[in-house]
């Protein structure tokens, strides 16, 4: 049996007619950049997120950059980011002109360690970026307590967390801005690059909208220099169709996670992902840990099971940040996890036979000691 890591074609086959109709509508009215299809998606996605405003932009990286800039974060400011996330989180801080400050993560969840975050706050710290990594929300009540005590803005990286909630409340309730990616492999994926910023404050919404569109509202009355990051009409149309299915897909992911948990409960050597109570994990990734990760990954590959590692090098240890002068020991948890974590195949269409086969292959692994 072959089990791919993600299966975008299975999803496309199921919604092909709806997608093609939606794309045809864009081609018919040629609203290629922003336009009514993007506006309709923005309205629907704001509602889905339980928020007042959604601004469709060019990517998740741009969403973070625009949110930071629109909140006044720039040169001379520090922003706290977790040591284990995709580079876009810290890159956006740099793109906004500020300085990313890495924070170690919690060993059980791979999420930012808030005690470690507090220890890194200086007089220059302006914001914290909680990343809801793998689809598991950060403890946002605790983030808010910290942010209020230390006067920090909260920009959430929700790129892996469409539909995640905390104590039944939407993520947008807990911070200044929520930033989403619609990269094709995300839980809600476009057919190209796209992203969105979701906010409640109308003035911040306007500022984000202008920043994403050359600092303007009218055609040529630019109030400041912004950037060019506007959602494509085709992407808005595709995303709007897919948004109707997202809850069902999320429930299917959660059911697959529960299935893995049952199948793998007694397999020696494997640590399963921890789902914290009260926080709705949407399982963008199903990440286990194993001390013999590389050998295990090769074992699975030889049996037709594709896996991933998110991420193989913790951000402070990347060549891109060599100039910061960090040592792996400065981030002991993130540095250790990067050698142990393994992402199993996870998507709504994963069948029970596929999950059972993955579990059987994991059970058959004998580490090379
Ligand atoms: C995908 C991702 C991003 C960046 O999104 P793009 O749309 O690819 O720019 C940012 N942060 C995290 C955690 C991501 O997974």
Coordinates of C-alpha atoms and ligand atoms in Angstrom, one line a residue:
X1 CA 0.0 0.0 0.0
X2 CA 1.1 3.6 -0.7
X3 CA 0.1 6.3 1.8
X4 CA 1.0 9.8 0.6
X5 CA 1.8 12.6 3.1
X6 CA -1.0 14.7 1.8
X7 CA -3.5 14.0 -1.0
X8 CA -4.7 17.1 -2.7
X9 CA -6.1 15.2 -5.7
X10 CA -8.6 13.2 -3.5
X11 CA -10.0 16.5 -2.3
X12 CA -10.2 18.0 -5.8
X13 CA -12.0 15.0 -7.2
X14 CA -14.7 15.4 -4.6
X15 CA -15.4 19.1 -5.3
X16 CA -14.3 19.4 -8.9
X17 CA -17.6 20.7 -10.3
X18 CA -18.1 23.4 -7.7
X19 CA -14.5 24.6 -8.1
X20 CA -14.7 24.8 -11.9
X21 CA -18.0 26.7 -11.7
X22 CA -16.5 29.2 -9.3
X23 CA -13.3 29.7 -11.4
X24 CA -15.5 30.1 -14.6
X25 CA -17.4 32.9 -12.8
X26 CA -14.1 34.8 -12.3
X27 CA -13.0 34.2 -15.8
X28 CA -16.3 35.5 -17.1
X29 CA -16.1 38.8 -15.2
X30 CA -12.3 39.0 -15.2
X31 CA -12.0 40.2 -11.6
X32 CA -8.5 38.8 -11.3
X33 CA -7.2 41.0 -8.4
X34 CA -9.5 41.5 -5.4
X35 CA -13.0 42.1 -6.7
X36 CA -16.4 40.7 -5.7
X37 CA -15.2 37.0 -5.3
X38 CA -12.5 38.0 -2.8
X39 CA -15.0 40.3 -1.0
X40 CA -17.5 37.5 -0.7
X41 CA -14.8 35.2 0.7
X42 CA -13.6 37.8 3.1
X43 CA -17.1 38.2 4.5
X44 CA -17.6 34.4 4.8
X45 CA -14.1 33.9 6.4
X46 CA -14.6 36.7 8.9
X47 CA -17.9 35.0 10.0
X48 CA -16.2 31.6 10.1
X49 CA -13.5 33.2 12.4
X50 CA -16.1 34.9 14.6
X51 CA -14.5 38.2 13.8
X52 CA -15.6 41.6 12.3
X53 CA -13.1 42.0 9.5
X54 CA -11.0 39.9 7.1
X55 CA -8.5 41.2 4.6
X56 CA -7.4 38.8 1.9
X57 CA -3.7 39.1 1.0
X58 CA -1.0 37.4 -1.1
X59 CA 0.3 34.9 1.4
X60 CA 0.5 34.0 5.1
X61 CA 3.9 35.6 5.2
X62 CA 2.5 38.8 3.9
X63 CA -0.5 38.6 6.4
X64 CA 2.0 38.5 9.3
X65 CA 4.2 41.3 7.8
X66 CA 1.2 43.6 7.1
X67 CA -0.4 43.0 10.5
X68 CA 2.9 43.9 12.3
X69 CA 3.4 47.0 10.1
X70 CA -0.2 48.1 10.6
X71 CA 0.2 47.8 14.4
X72 CA 3.2 50.2 14.2
X73 CA 5.8 47.6 14.8
X74 CA 9.1 48.4 13.0
X75 CA 12.8 49.4 13.5
X76 CA 14.0 49.3 17.1
X77 CA 11.3 46.9 18.2
X78 CA 11.6 43.3 19.4
X79 CA 9.0 40.6 18.7
X80 CA 8.8 37.2 20.5
X81 CA 8.5 34.2 18.3
X82 CA 8.8 30.4 19.1
X83 CA 12.0 28.6 18.2
X84 CA 10.0 25.8 16.5
X85 CA 7.9 27.2 13.6
X86 CA 8.2 27.8 9.9
X87 CA 10.7 30.6 9.1
X88 CA 7.8 32.8 7.8
X89 CA 7.0 33.7 11.4
X90 CA 10.4 35.3 12.1
X91 CA 10.9 36.4 8.5
X92 CA 7.8 38.6 8.8
X93 CA 9.2 40.3 11.9
X94 CA 12.4 41.2 9.9
X95 CA 10.4 42.2 6.9
X96 CA 8.5 44.7 9.1
X97 CA 11.8 46.1 10.1
X98 CA 11.8 44.7 13.7
X99 CA 14.0 42.1 15.4
X100 CA 12.7 38.5 16.1
X101 CA 13.6 37.2 19.5
X102 CA 13.4 33.4 19.7
X103 CA 11.8 31.6 22.6
X104 CA 12.2 27.9 23.5
X105 CA 9.1 25.6 23.3
X106 CA 7.3 23.3 25.6
X107 CA 8.4 19.6 25.3
X108 CA 4.9 18.2 25.3
X109 CA 3.3 20.4 22.8
X110 CA 6.1 22.1 20.8
X111 CA 4.3 25.4 21.5
X112 CA 6.0 28.5 22.8
X113 CA 7.0 28.2 26.5
X114 CA 5.4 31.3 28.0
X115 CA 7.7 31.4 31.1
X116 CA 10.7 31.4 28.7
X117 CA 8.9 34.2 26.7
X118 CA 8.5 36.3 29.8
X119 CA 12.2 36.0 30.5
X120 CA 13.1 37.4 27.1
X121 CA 11.0 40.6 27.4
X122 CA 13.0 43.8 27.3
X123 CA 12.1 47.5 27.1
X124 CA 12.1 47.1 23.3
X125 CA 9.7 44.2 23.2
X126 CA 6.5 45.3 21.5
X127 CA 4.7 42.1 20.5
X128 CA 4.4 38.3 20.9
X129 CA 3.5 36.0 18.0
X130 CA 1.9 32.8 19.4
X131 CA 2.0 30.1 16.7
X132 CA -0.7 27.5 16.9
X133 CA 1.7 24.9 15.6
X134 CA 0.4 21.7 14.0
X135 CA -3.2 23.0 14.6
X136 CA -3.1 23.0 18.4
X137 CA -4.0 26.4 19.9
X138 CA -1.6 28.1 22.3
X139 CA -3.0 28.8 25.8
X140 CA -4.4 32.2 24.8
X141 CA -5.7 33.1 28.2
X142 CA -2.2 32.9 29.5
X143 CA -0.8 34.8 26.5
X144 CA -3.3 37.5 27.1
X145 CA -2.4 37.8 30.8
X146 CA 1.3 38.1 29.9
X147 CA 0.6 40.6 27.2
X148 CA -1.6 42.8 29.4
X149 CA 0.9 42.7 32.2
X150 CA 3.9 43.6 29.9
X151 CA 2.0 45.8 27.4
X152 CA 2.6 43.6 24.4
X153 CA 0.5 43.4 21.2
X154 CA -0.6 39.9 20.2
X155 CA -0.3 38.8 16.5
X156 CA -1.4 35.2 16.1
X157 CA 0.1 32.9 13.5
X158 CA -2.9 30.8 12.6
X159 CA -1.4 29.4 9.4
X160 CA -1.9 25.8 10.7
X161 CA -5.0 26.5 12.8
X162 CA -8.1 27.2 10.6
X163 CA -11.1 26.5 12.9
X164 CA -9.1 26.0 16.1
X165 CA -10.8 27.4 19.3
X166 CA -9.9 27.9 22.9
X167 CA -12.6 27.1 25.5
X168 CA -15.1 27.2 22.7
X169 CA -14.1 30.7 21.7
X170 CA -12.6 31.8 18.4
X171 CA -8.9 32.7 18.3
X172 CA -9.8 36.2 17.1
X173 CA -11.2 36.9 20.6
X174 CA -7.7 36.7 22.1
X175 CA -5.5 39.1 20.3
X176 CA -5.0 42.1 18.0
X177 CA -4.7 40.2 14.7
X178 CA -5.0 36.6 13.4
X179 CA -2.9 35.8 10.4
X180 CA -3.8 32.9 8.1
X181 CA -2.1 31.1 5.2
X182 CA -4.0 29.4 2.4
X183 CA -0.9 27.7 0.9
X184 CA -2.3 24.7 -1.0
X185 CA -1.4 22.1 1.7
X186 CA -2.9 24.0 4.6
X187 CA -6.2 22.9 6.2
X188 CA -7.9 25.5 3.9
X189 CA -5.8 25.7 0.8
X190 CA -5.9 27.9 -2.3
X191 CA -4.7 26.9 -5.8
X192 CA -1.6 29.1 -5.4
X193 CA -0.4 31.5 -2.7
X194 CA -2.9 33.4 -0.6
X195 CA -3.4 34.5 3.0
X196 CA -5.6 36.6 5.2
X197 CA -5.6 38.9 8.3
X198 CA -8.6 38.7 10.6
X199 CA -9.2 41.5 13.1
X200 CA -12.0 43.0 15.2
X201 CA -10.8 46.6 15.3
X202 CA -12.2 48.6 12.3
X203 CA -9.3 51.1 12.2
X204 CA -6.7 48.3 12.2
X205 CA -8.7 46.6 9.4
X206 CA -8.5 49.7 7.3
X207 CA -4.8 50.1 8.0
X208 CA -4.1 46.5 7.0
X209 CA -6.3 46.9 3.8
X210 CA -4.4 50.0 2.8
X211 CA -0.9 48.5 3.6
X212 CA -1.7 45.5 1.4
X213 CA -2.7 47.8 -1.5
X214 CA 0.1 50.5 -1.8
X215 CA -1.2 52.6 1.1
X216 CA -4.4 53.6 -0.6
X217 CA -8.2 53.3 -0.6
X218 CA -9.0 55.4 -3.7
X219 CA -7.2 54.8 -7.0
X220 CA -4.2 57.1 -6.7
X221 CA -4.5 58.9 -3.4
X222 CA -1.8 57.0 -1.5
X223 CA -1.6 58.0 2.1
X224 CA 1.6 56.1 2.8
X225 CA 3.8 53.6 1.2
X226 CA 2.4 50.1 1.6
X227 CA 3.1 47.0 -0.5
X228 CA 1.4 45.0 -3.2
X229 CA -0.2 42.0 -1.6
X230 CA -3.8 41.5 -2.8
X231 CA -5.7 38.2 -3.0
X232 CA -6.4 37.0 -6.5
X233 CA -10.0 36.7 -7.6
X234 CA -9.4 33.0 -8.6
X235 CA -8.1 32.2 -5.2
X236 CA -11.0 34.0 -3.4
X237 CA -13.5 32.0 -5.5
X238 CA -11.7 28.6 -4.8
X239 CA -11.4 29.4 -1.1
X240 CA -15.0 30.4 -0.8
X241 CA -16.1 27.0 -2.2
X242 CA -13.7 25.1 0.0
X243 CA -14.8 27.1 3.1
X244 CA -18.2 25.4 2.9
X245 CA -16.5 22.1 3.4
X246 CA -13.9 23.0 6.0
X247 CA -15.8 22.0 9.1
X248 CA -16.5 18.5 7.7
X249 CA -12.8 18.2 6.7
X250 CA -11.7 19.3 10.2
X251 CA -13.9 16.8 11.9
X252 CA -12.5 14.1 9.5
X253 CA -8.9 15.1 10.6
X254 CA -9.9 15.0 14.2
X255 CA -11.4 11.5 13.7
X256 CA -8.2 10.4 12.0
X257 CA -6.2 11.7 14.9
X258 CA -8.4 9.8 17.3
X259 CA -7.9 6.7 15.2
X260 CA -4.1 7.0 15.2
X261 CA -4.2 7.6 19.0
X262 CA -6.1 4.3 19.5
X263 CA -3.9 2.3 17.0
X264 CA -0.6 3.6 18.4
X265 CA -1.4 3.8 22.2
X266 CA 0.7 0.8 23.2
X267 CA 3.5 1.0 20.6
X268 CA 6.8 1.3 22.5
X269 CA 9.1 4.2 21.8
X270 CA 6.4 6.4 20.3
X271 CA 5.2 9.6 22.0
X272 CA 1.8 10.7 20.7
X273 CA 0.7 14.4 20.3
X274 CA -0.7 15.9 23.5
X275 CA -4.1 17.6 22.9
X276 CA -4.6 20.1 25.8
X277 CA -8.0 20.2 27.3
X278 CA -10.3 23.0 26.2
X279 CA -8.3 23.7 23.1
X280 CA -9.7 22.4 19.8
X281 CA -6.7 20.9 17.9
X282 CA -7.4 20.9 14.1
X283 CA -4.5 18.5 13.3
X284 CA -2.9 20.3 10.4
X285 CA -0.2 17.8 11.2
X286 CA -0.1 14.7 13.3
X287 CA 3.3 14.8 15.0
X288 CA 4.7 11.9 17.0
X289 CA 8.1 11.7 18.6
X290 CA 10.6 8.9 18.5
X291 CA 14.2 8.7 19.7
X292 CA 15.2 6.9 16.5
X293 CA 13.3 9.3 14.2
X294 CA 15.5 9.1 11.1
X295 CA 15.6 5.3 11.1
X296 CA 11.9 5.2 11.7
X297 CA 11.3 7.6 8.8
X298 CA 13.4 5.4 6.5
X299 CA 11.5 2.3 7.6
X300 CA 8.2 3.9 6.8
X301 CA 9.5 5.2 3.4
X302 CA 10.6 1.7 2.4
X303 CA 7.0 0.5 3.1
X304 CA 5.4 3.3 1.0
X305 CA 4.4 5.6 3.9
X306 CA 5.4 9.2 3.2
X307 CA 6.2 11.4 6.3
X308 CA 7.5 14.9 7.0
X309 CA 9.5 16.7 9.7
X310 CA 8.2 20.0 11.0
X311 CA 10.8 21.2 11.4
X312 CA 14.2 19.5 11.0
X313 CA 16.2 22.6 12.1
X314 CA 15.0 24.9 14.9
X315 CA 14.9 28.5 13.7
X316 CA 17.8 29.8 15.9
X317 CA 20.0 27.0 14.5
X318 CA 19.4 27.9 10.9
X319 CA 22.1 29.4 8.7
X320 CA 19.8 32.3 8.1
X321 CA 20.2 33.3 11.8
X322 CA 23.8 32.5 12.2
X323 CA 24.4 36.2 12.7
X324 CA 22.4 36.1 16.0
X325 CA 25.1 33.9 17.5
X326 CA 22.8 31.4 19.2
X327 CA 24.0 27.9 20.2
X328 CA 21.6 24.9 20.1
X329 CA 22.0 24.7 23.9
X330 CA 20.3 28.1 24.2
X331 CA 17.1 26.4 23.0
X332 CA 17.5 22.9 24.5
X333 CA 13.9 21.7 23.9
X334 CA 13.5 22.9 20.4
X335 CA 16.9 21.7 19.5
X336 CA 16.2 18.2 20.9
X337 CA 12.7 18.0 19.4
X338 CA 13.9 18.7 15.9
X339 CA 15.7 15.3 15.9
X340 CA 12.7 13.4 17.3
X341 CA 9.5 14.7 15.7
X342 CA 7.9 13.0 12.8
X343 CA 4.7 14.0 11.0
X344 CA 2.5 11.1 9.9
X345 CA 0.1 11.3 6.9
X346 CA -2.8 13.4 7.8
X347 CA -5.7 14.7 5.7
X348 CA -9.5 14.5 5.7
X349 CA -9.6 11.8 3.0
X350 CA -7.1 9.4 4.8
X351 CA -9.0 6.1 5.0
X352 CA -9.2 3.8 8.0
X353 CA -7.3 1.2 6.0
X354 CA -4.4 3.6 5.3
X355 CA -4.3 4.7 9.0
X356 CA -4.2 1.0 10.1
X357 CA -1.4 0.3 7.6
X358 CA 0.6 3.2 8.9
X359 CA 0.1 2.0 12.5
X360 CA 1.1 -1.6 11.5
X361 CA 4.4 -0.3 9.9
X362 CA 5.1 1.7 13.0
X363 CA 4.5 -1.4 15.2
X364 CA 6.9 -3.4 13.1
X365 CA 9.8 -1.0 13.5
X366 CA 12.8 -2.3 15.5
X367 CA 15.3 0.4 16.3
X368 CA 18.8 -0.3 15.1
X369 CA 20.4 -0.6 18.6
Ligands
LIG1 C1 2.6 28.1 6.1 C2 3.0 28.9 7.2 C3 3.3 30.3 7.2 C4 3.5 31.0 5.9 O1 2.4 31.0 5.0 P1 2.7 31.3 3.4 O2 1.3 31.4 2.9 O3 3.4 30.1 2.9 O4 3.4 32.5 3.3 C5 3.6 31.0 8.3 N1 3.6 30.4 9.5 C6 3.4 29.0 9.6 C7 3.4 28.4 11.0 C8 3.1 28.3 8.5 O5 2.9 27.0 8.6

